[in-house]
CSV table of C-alpha atoms and ligand atoms in Angstrom, one decimal:
chain,number,residue,atom,x,y,z
A,19,MET,CA,-19.7,4.6,17.6
A,20,LEU,CA,-15.9,4.8,17.8
A,21,LEU,CA,-14.4,5.9,21.1
A,22,THR,CA,-10.8,6.8,21.7
A,23,VAL,CA,-9.9,6.1,25.3
A,24,GLU,CA,-6.8,7.5,27.0
A,25,LEU,CA,-5.2,4.5,28.6
A,26,ARG,CA,-1.8,5.8,29.5
A,27,ASP,CA,-0.9,4.7,33.1
A,28,GLN,CA,-4.3,2.9,33.4
A,29,THR,CA,-4.6,-0.7,34.3
A,30,VAL,CA,-6.3,-3.0,31.9
A,31,LEU,CA,-7.3,-6.6,32.5
A,32,VAL,CA,-7.2,-8.8,29.4
A,33,ALA,CA,-9.2,-12.0,29.8
A,34,GLY,CA,-8.6,-14.7,27.2
A,35,ALA,CA,-6.3,-17.6,26.2
A,36,ALA,CA,-2.7,-16.5,25.8
A,37,ALA,CA,-2.4,-16.9,22.0
A,38,ALA,CA,-5.7,-15.3,21.3
A,39,ALA,CA,-5.0,-12.4,23.7
A,40,ALA,CA,-1.5,-11.7,22.5
A,41,ARG,CA,-2.4,-8.9,20.1
A,42,SER,CA,-4.7,-7.1,22.5
A,43,ILE,CA,-2.0,-7.2,25.2
A,44,ARG,CA,0.6,-5.7,22.8
A,45,ARG,CA,-1.8,-2.9,21.8
A,46,TYR,CA,-2.6,-1.9,25.3
A,47,GLN,CA,1.0,-1.9,26.2
A,48,ALA,CA,1.8,0.2,23.2
A,49,ALA,CA,-0.9,2.6,24.4
A,50,GLY,CA,0.9,3.0,27.7
A,51,ALA,CA,-1.4,0.9,29.8
A,52,THR,CA,-0.4,-1.6,32.5
A,53,VAL,CA,-1.7,-5.0,31.5
A,54,ARG,CA,-3.0,-7.7,33.8
A,55,THR,CA,-3.9,-11.0,32.2
A,56,LEU,CA,-6.4,-13.8,33.0
A,57,ASN,CA,-6.0,-16.9,30.8
A,58,ALA,CA,-9.0,-18.9,31.9
A,59,PRO,CA,-12.3,-18.1,33.7
A,60,GLY,CA,-11.5,-20.6,36.4
A,61,GLY,CA,-8.6,-18.5,37.6
A,62,PHE,CA,-10.6,-15.4,38.3
A,63,LEU,CA,-10.5,-13.7,41.7
A,64,PRO,CA,-12.4,-10.5,42.3
A,65,ARG,CA,-9.4,-8.8,43.7
A,66,MET,CA,-7.8,-8.9,40.2
A,67,LEU,CA,-10.2,-6.0,39.4
A,68,GLU,CA,-8.7,-3.7,42.0
A,69,GLY,CA,-7.4,-0.5,40.3
A,70,VAL,CA,-8.6,-1.8,36.8
A,71,ALA,CA,-10.0,0.8,34.5
A,72,LEU,CA,-11.0,-1.5,31.7
A,73,VAL,CA,-11.6,-5.2,31.1
A,74,THR,CA,-11.2,-6.7,27.7
A,75,VAL,CA,-12.5,-10.2,27.0
A,76,VAL,CA,-10.8,-11.9,24.0
A,77,ASP,CA,-12.6,-15.0,23.0
A,78,ASP,CA,-13.5,-16.9,19.9
A,79,ALA,CA,-16.6,-16.1,17.9
A,80,GLY,CA,-18.5,-19.1,19.3
A,81,ALA,CA,-17.9,-18.1,22.9
A,82,MET,CA,-19.0,-14.5,22.1
A,83,VAL,CA,-22.3,-15.7,20.6
A,84,ASP,CA,-22.8,-17.9,23.7
A,85,ALA,CA,-22.0,-14.9,25.9
A,86,GLY,CA,-25.6,-13.5,25.6
A,87,GLU,CA,-27.2,-12.1,28.7
A,88,ASP,CA,-25.2,-14.2,31.2
A,89,GLY,CA,-21.8,-13.3,29.8
A,90,GLY,CA,-20.9,-16.9,28.7
A,91,ARG,CA,-17.6,-18.3,30.0
A,92,TRP,CA,-16.6,-15.0,31.5
A,93,ALA,CA,-19.9,-14.5,33.2
A,94,THR,CA,-18.4,-14.0,36.7
A,95,VAL,CA,-15.9,-11.5,35.4
A,96,ARG,CA,-18.6,-9.5,33.6
A,97,SER,CA,-21.0,-9.5,36.6
A,98,GLU,CA,-18.2,-8.4,39.0
A,99,CYS,CA,-17.3,-5.6,36.6
A,100,ARG,CA,-20.9,-4.5,36.3
A,101,LYS,CA,-21.1,-4.3,40.1
A,102,ARG,CA,-18.0,-2.2,40.3
A,103,GLY,CA,-18.8,0.0,37.3
A,104,ILE,CA,-15.8,-1.2,35.3
A,105,LEU,CA,-16.2,-1.0,31.5
A,106,VAL,CA,-16.0,-4.3,29.6
A,107,THR,CA,-15.0,-4.5,26.0
A,108,ARG,CA,-14.6,-7.5,23.6
A,109,ASP,CA,-11.8,-8.0,21.2
A,110,GLU,CA,-11.4,-10.4,18.3
A,111,PRO,CA,-8.8,-13.1,19.0
A,112,ALA,CA,-5.6,-12.9,17.0
A,113,ALA,CA,-5.7,-15.2,13.9
A,114,PRO,CA,-3.9,-18.5,14.4
A,115,SER,CA,-1.9,-17.9,11.2
A,116,GLY,CA,-0.8,-14.7,9.7
A,117,SER,CA,-1.9,-12.9,6.5
A,118,VAL,CA,-0.9,-10.0,4.3
A,119,THR,CA,-3.0,-7.0,3.3
A,120,LEU,CA,-1.7,-4.8,0.5
A,121,ALA,CA,-3.3,-1.5,1.3
A,122,GLY,CA,-3.4,1.6,-0.9
A,123,GLY,CA,-2.4,4.6,1.1
A,124,GLY,CA,-3.8,7.3,-1.2
A,125,PRO,CA,-1.9,10.4,-2.4
A,126,GLY,CA,-0.5,11.3,1.0
A,127,SER,CA,-3.2,12.8,3.2
A,128,ASP,CA,-4.6,10.7,6.1
A,129,ASP,CA,-8.2,11.6,5.3
A,130,LEU,CA,-7.8,10.1,1.8
A,131,LEU,CA,-7.1,6.6,3.2
A,132,THR,CA,-10.1,4.4,2.7
A,133,VAL,CA,-12.2,3.1,5.7
A,134,ARG,CA,-11.0,-0.4,4.8
A,135,ALA,CA,-7.3,0.6,4.8
A,136,LEU,CA,-7.9,2.2,8.2
A,137,ALA,CA,-9.4,-1.0,9.5
A,138,ALA,CA,-6.5,-3.0,8.2
A,139,LEU,CA,-4.0,-0.7,9.8
A,140,ALA,CA,-5.9,-0.8,13.1
A,141,ASP,CA,-5.6,-4.6,13.0
A,142,ALA,CA,-2.0,-4.8,12.0
A,143,ASP,CA,0.9,-6.3,13.9
A,144,VAL,CA,3.5,-5.0,11.5
A,145,VAL,CA,3.3,-2.4,8.8
A,146,PHE,CA,5.8,-2.2,5.9
A,147,HIS,CA,5.4,1.2,4.5
A,148,ASP,CA,7.1,3.0,1.6
A,149,ARG,CA,8.1,6.2,3.5
A,150,LEU,CA,6.8,7.9,6.5
A,151,ALA,CA,6.3,11.4,5.0
A,152,PRO,CA,2.7,11.2,3.7
A,153,TRP,CA,1.3,9.2,6.6
A,154,SER,CA,2.2,11.4,9.4
A,155,HIS,CA,-0.1,9.7,11.9
A,156,LEU,CA,0.8,6.1,11.1
A,157,GLU,CA,1.8,5.4,14.7
A,158,GLU,CA,-1.7,6.3,15.8
A,159,LEU,CA,-3.5,4.7,12.9
A,160,ALA,CA,-1.7,1.4,13.4
A,161,GLY,CA,-1.6,1.6,17.2
A,162,GLY,CA,0.7,-1.1,18.6
A,163,ALA,CA,2.0,-2.3,15.3
A,164,GLU,CA,5.7,-2.4,14.4
A,165,LEU,CA,6.4,0.1,11.7
A,166,VAL,CA,9.0,-0.8,9.1
A,167,ASN,CA,10.1,1.8,6.6
A,168,VAL,CA,11.1,-0.1,3.4
A,169,GLY,CA,11.1,3.0,1.1
A,170,LYS,CA,13.4,5.6,-0.1
A,171,SER,CA,14.1,8.6,2.1
A,172,PRO,CA,17.1,10.8,2.6
A,173,GLY,CA,19.9,8.9,4.3
A,174,HIS,CA,18.0,5.7,4.2
A,175,HIS,CA,18.8,2.9,1.8
A,176,PRO,CA,15.7,1.4,0.3
A,177,VAL,CA,15.1,-2.3,0.9
A,178,SER,CA,15.2,-4.3,-2.3
A,179,GLN,CA,11.9,-5.6,-3.7
A,180,ALA,CA,13.0,-9.3,-3.1
A,181,ASP,CA,13.8,-8.4,0.5
A,182,ILE,CA,10.5,-6.6,1.1
A,183,GLU,CA,8.6,-9.7,-0.2
A,184,HIS,CA,10.8,-12.0,2.0
A,185,GLN,CA,10.2,-9.9,5.1
A,186,MET,CA,6.4,-9.8,4.5
A,187,VAL,CA,6.2,-13.5,4.0
A,188,ALA,CA,8.4,-14.3,7.0
A,189,ALA,CA,6.3,-12.0,9.3
A,190,ALA,CA,3.0,-13.6,8.1
A,191,ARG,CA,4.5,-17.1,8.6
A,192,ALA,CA,5.3,-16.1,12.2
A,193,GLY,CA,1.5,-15.5,12.6
A,194,GLN,CA,1.5,-11.8,12.2
A,195,ASN,CA,-1.1,-9.6,10.6
A,196,VAL,CA,1.0,-7.9,8.0
A,197,VAL,CA,0.0,-4.7,6.2
A,198,ARG,CA,1.9,-3.5,3.2
A,199,LEU,CA,1.0,0.2,2.9
A,200,LYS,CA,1.7,1.6,-0.5
A,201,GLY,CA,1.2,5.0,-2.0
A,202,GLY,CA,-1.9,5.6,-4.1
A,203,ASP,CA,-3.4,2.4,-5.3
A,204,PRO,CA,-1.2,-0.8,-4.9
A,205,PHE,CA,-1.8,-1.9,-8.4
A,206,VAL,CA,-0.9,1.3,-10.2
A,207,PHE,CA,2.9,1.3,-10.8
A,208,GLY,CA,3.3,0.0,-7.3
A,209,ARG,CA,4.7,-3.5,-7.8
A,210,GLY,CA,1.6,-4.7,-5.9
A,211,GLY,CA,1.2,-7.6,-8.4
A,212,GLU,CA,4.6,-9.0,-7.6
A,213,GLU,CA,3.9,-8.8,-3.9
A,214,VAL,CA,0.6,-10.6,-4.2
A,215,ALA,CA,2.4,-13.3,-6.3
A,216,ALA,CA,5.1,-13.7,-3.7
A,217,CYS,CA,2.5,-14.3,-1.0
A,218,THR,CA,0.4,-16.7,-3.0
A,219,ALA,CA,3.6,-18.6,-4.0
A,220,ALA,CA,4.4,-18.9,-0.2
A,221,GLY,CA,0.8,-20.0,0.6
A,222,ILE,CA,0.1,-16.9,2.6
A,223,PRO,CA,-3.5,-15.5,2.5
A,224,VAL,CA,-3.3,-12.1,0.9
A,225,THR,CA,-6.0,-9.4,0.3
A,226,VAL,CA,-5.7,-6.1,-1.6
A,227,VAL,CA,-7.4,-2.9,-0.4
A,228,PRO,CA,-7.5,-0.4,-3.3
A,229,GLY,CA,-6.4,3.1,-2.7
A,230,VAL,CA,-7.1,6.5,-4.1
A,231,THR,CA,-4.6,6.7,-7.0
A,232,SER,CA,-2.6,9.9,-7.6
A,233,ALA,CA,-3.3,9.5,-11.3
A,234,VAL,CA,-6.8,10.9,-10.8
A,235,SER,CA,-6.6,12.5,-7.4
A,236,VAL,CA,-3.5,14.7,-7.9
A,237,PRO,CA,-4.9,16.4,-11.0
A,238,ALA,CA,-8.2,16.8,-9.0
A,239,ALA,CA,-6.3,18.5,-6.2
A,240,ALA,CA,-5.4,21.2,-8.8
A,241,GLY,CA,-9.0,21.3,-10.0
A,242,ILE,CA,-8.2,19.3,-13.2
A,243,PRO,CA,-10.8,16.6,-14.1
A,244,ALA,CA,-9.4,13.5,-15.8
A,245,THR,CA,-12.4,13.4,-18.1
A,246,CYS,CA,-15.0,16.1,-18.9
A,247,ARG,CA,-18.1,15.8,-21.0
A,248,GLY,CA,-17.5,17.5,-24.3
A,249,VAL,CA,-13.8,17.9,-23.7
A,250,SER,CA,-12.2,14.5,-23.1
A,251,HIS,CA,-13.9,11.2,-22.9
A,252,MET,CA,-10.9,9.0,-22.0
A,253,PHE,CA,-7.7,9.2,-20.1
A,254,THR,CA,-4.5,7.2,-20.4
A,255,VAL,CA,-2.1,6.7,-17.5
A,256,ILE,CA,1.5,6.1,-18.3
A,257,SER,CA,4.7,5.8,-16.4
A,258,GLY,CA,7.5,8.3,-17.3
A,259,HIS,CA,10.0,6.2,-15.4
A,260,ALA,CA,11.9,5.6,-18.7
A,261,PRO,CA,11.5,7.5,-22.0
A,262,LEU,CA,9.0,6.1,-24.4
A,263,THR,CA,9.9,4.8,-27.9
A,264,ASP,CA,9.0,6.6,-31.1
A,265,ASP,CA,6.2,4.1,-31.7
A,266,GLU,CA,4.8,4.6,-28.2
A,267,HIS,CA,4.8,8.4,-28.8
A,268,GLN,CA,2.9,7.8,-32.0
A,269,HIS,CA,0.3,5.6,-30.4
A,270,LEU,CA,-0.1,8.0,-27.5
A,271,ALA,CA,-0.5,11.1,-29.7
A,272,GLY,CA,-3.1,9.3,-31.8
A,273,LEU,CA,-5.3,8.3,-28.9
A,274,GLY,CA,-6.8,11.7,-28.1
A,275,GLY,CA,-8.3,12.3,-24.6
A,276,THR,CA,-6.2,13.1,-21.6
A,277,ILE,CA,-2.7,11.7,-20.9
A,278,VAL,CA,-1.7,11.4,-17.3
A,279,VAL,CA,2.0,10.7,-16.5
A,280,LEU,CA,3.3,9.4,-13.2
A,281,MET,CA,7.1,9.6,-12.4
A,282,GLY,CA,7.4,11.8,-15.4
A,283,VAL,CA,9.4,14.9,-14.3
A,284,GLY,CA,12.7,13.5,-15.3
A,285,THR,CA,11.6,12.4,-18.8
A,286,LEU,CA,9.4,15.4,-19.5
A,287,PRO,CA,11.7,16.8,-22.2
A,288,GLN,CA,11.7,13.5,-24.1
A,289,LEU,CA,8.0,13.1,-23.8
A,290,ALA,CA,7.1,16.7,-24.9
A,291,ALA,CA,9.5,16.4,-27.9
A,292,GLY,CA,8.3,12.9,-28.8
A,293,LEU,CA,4.6,13.9,-28.7
A,294,ARG,CA,5.3,17.0,-30.8
A,295,LYS,CA,7.2,14.9,-33.3
A,296,ALA,CA,4.3,12.5,-33.4
A,297,GLY,CA,2.0,15.4,-34.4
A,298,MET,CA,0.4,16.5,-31.2
A,299,ARG,CA,-0.7,20.2,-31.3
A,300,ALA,CA,1.9,22.6,-29.9
A,301,ASP,CA,-0.8,24.4,-28.0
A,302,THR,CA,-2.1,21.3,-26.2
A,303,PRO,CA,-2.3,22.4,-22.5
A,304,VAL,CA,0.0,20.7,-20.0
A,305,ALA,CA,0.0,20.8,-16.2
A,306,VAL,CA,2.6,19.7,-13.8
A,307,VAL,CA,1.0,19.1,-10.4
A,308,GLU,CA,3.7,18.7,-7.7
A,309,SER,CA,3.2,17.3,-4.1
A,310,GLY,CA,-0.6,17.0,-4.3
A,311,TYR,CA,-2.4,17.3,-1.0
A,312,SER,CA,0.6,18.7,0.9
A,313,HIS,CA,1.4,22.3,1.8
A,314,ALA,CA,4.0,22.3,-1.0
A,315,GLN,CA,1.3,21.6,-3.7
A,316,ARG,CA,1.9,23.7,-6.8
A,317,THR,CA,0.6,23.6,-10.3
A,318,THR,CA,2.6,24.8,-13.3
A,319,VAL,CA,0.7,25.2,-16.5
A,320,SER,CA,1.9,25.8,-20.1
A,321,ASP,CA,1.4,24.1,-23.5
A,322,LEU,CA,3.3,21.3,-25.1
A,323,ALA,CA,5.7,23.7,-26.8
A,324,GLY,CA,6.4,25.7,-23.6
A,325,ILE,CA,6.1,23.2,-20.7
A,326,VAL,CA,9.8,22.1,-20.6
A,327,THR,CA,10.9,25.7,-20.2
A,328,ALA,CA,8.1,26.5,-17.7
A,329,ALA,CA,8.9,23.5,-15.6
A,330,GLY,CA,12.6,24.3,-15.7
A,331,THR,CA,12.0,27.9,-14.6
A,332,ALA,CA,9.6,26.9,-11.8
A,333,GLY,CA,12.1,24.2,-10.7
A,334,CYS,CA,9.5,21.4,-10.8
A,335,ALA,CA,10.5,18.3,-8.9
A,336,PRO,CA,9.0,14.9,-8.0
A,337,PRO,CA,6.6,13.7,-6.8
A,338,ALA,CA,4.5,15.2,-9.6
A,339,VAL,CA,1.7,14.2,-11.9
A,340,LEU,CA,1.7,15.6,-15.4
A,341,VAL,CA,-1.6,16.1,-17.2
A,342,ILE,CA,-1.6,16.6,-21.0
A,343,GLY,CA,-4.9,17.6,-22.7
A,344,ASP,CA,-7.7,20.1,-23.0
A,345,VAL,CA,-9.0,19.2,-19.5
A,346,VAL,CA,-6.1,21.3,-18.1
A,347,ARG,CA,-7.6,24.5,-19.5
A,348,GLN,CA,-11.0,23.3,-18.2
A,349,GLY,CA,-9.6,22.8,-14.8
A,350,ARG,CA,-8.0,26.1,-14.7
A,351,ASP,CA,-11.1,27.9,-15.7
A,352,TRP,CA,-13.0,26.2,-12.9
A,353,GLN,CA,-10.2,27.0,-10.5
A,354,GLN,CA,-10.8,30.7,-11.0
A,355,HIS,CA,-14.4,30.4,-9.9
A,356,LEU,CA,-14.3,27.7,-7.3
A,357,PRO,CA,-12.6,27.5,-4.0
A,358,GLY,CA,-10.5,24.2,-3.5
A,359,PRO,CA,-11.9,21.4,-1.3
A,360,PRO,CA,-11.5,22.1,2.4
A,361,GLY,CA,-7.9,21.6,3.6
A,362,THR,CA,-6.5,21.9,0.1
A,363,PRO,CA,-3.8,24.5,-0.4
A,364,GLU,CA,-4.7,27.1,-3.0
A,365,PRO,CA,-3.2,26.0,-6.3
A,366,ARG,CA,-0.6,28.5,-7.5
A,367,TRP,CA,-0.7,28.9,-11.3
A,368,THR,CA,2.8,29.8,-12.3
A,369,HIS,CA,2.6,30.1,-16.0
A,370,GLU,CA,0.2,31.3,-18.6
B,406,LIG,N1,0.7,3.6,-6.8
B,406,LIG,C1,0.8,5.0,-6.9
B,406,LIG,C2,1.8,5.5,-7.9
B,406,LIG,C3,3.2,5.0,-7.6
B,406,LIG,S1,4.4,5.7,-8.7
B,406,LIG,C4,-0.6,5.7,-7.1
B,406,LIG,O1,-1.5,4.9,-7.5
B,406,LIG,O2,-0.7,6.9,-7.0
B,406,LIG,C5,4.9,7.2,-7.8
B,406,LIG,C6,4.4,8.4,-8.6
B,406,LIG,O3,3.1,8.7,-8.2
B,406,LIG,C7,5.2,9.7,-8.3
B,406,LIG,O4,6.4,9.8,-9.0
B,406,LIG,C8,4.2,10.7,-8.8
B,406,LIG,O5,4.2,10.8,-10.2
B,406,LIG,C9,2.9,10.1,-8.3
B,406,LIG,N2,2.4,10.7,-7.0
B,406,LIG,C10,2.1,9.9,-5.9
B,406,LIG,N3,1.7,10.7,-4.9
B,406,LIG,C11,1.8,12.0,-5.4
B,406,LIG,C12,1.5,13.3,-4.8
B,406,LIG,N4,1.0,13.4,-3.6
B,406,LIG,N5,1.7,14.4,-5.6
B,406,LIG,C13,2.1,14.3,-6.8
B,406,LIG,N6,2.4,13.1,-7.4
B,406,LIG,C14,2.2,12.0,-6.7
């Protein structure tokens, strides 16, 4: 059971060795509580509990196991609390050396973060995130952690990749639990591989928490399945960051199945022309799904011959995922019959 306790202006006693208790103390302070500390059981005086709403014992795993019925090393504190009806919680001690977790943030809606990503955020001392926009509740999710925006946003200069890696490693070396929160999945066009390599090269323990990638979830937000039995049995995900070569257009056109393009709004004219030249059917359906899972979500649908004009007329802008293939038609047919998932804005079909 997960309880959220309102601690603003309450007094909390944190019992545990200074280094182990540091993170718990910081979190309680961030939650607006007044924190009293007790470093060793020997120093306990019952009057320390006066006015205390909550006691947290931070101890190593061994001591926790020992705690058993009699409360282990902190037995006196526990029994005094029980007498006075004060709630006692236990907290994991801060790790002696820091680590980095690369966490996928999903396509931009809090409830599409994974349970594991939420746990990593809750445990973070510092979060380096791409931009604040899609994670509007980051302050609550990463309670007490320092939030560092290293992404692009209006009026804000993005931090270079080398600098991000340097800052992550430095924070972990200083003993902090570092979370690098990235959009979608960290390993899909996210430079996650480079960040893992930077940590390993520096000898920092690093783990990766996969995320819900926009490559599949944003089409789904518009009701478009990446694959569909009898319609498409494969999908290829490409980056539209730079235009493809003629050879690449040829390969892509020859694959069949669904093509999903990320970062592709700017190069849509080259892609559409290249695929046409490579022999793809002019009436192949194409969708541009903008700002998935936000209130600005919009889907523009046309075919390969008409999509550049349709997107231009609609004023399509990043972030958007392009979907090329017969699944687009499928998705649209479904859309007419099915309501979207709860909380999803109604897709607006702007072009026949
Ligand atoms: N690692 C990310 C992709 C990073 S590249 C992932 O797995 O999703 C950034 C691109 O992702 C954007 O240019 C856009 O094409 C796509 N994207 C991410 N979130 C999106 C959203 N909410 N709506 C539409 N496109 C999105």
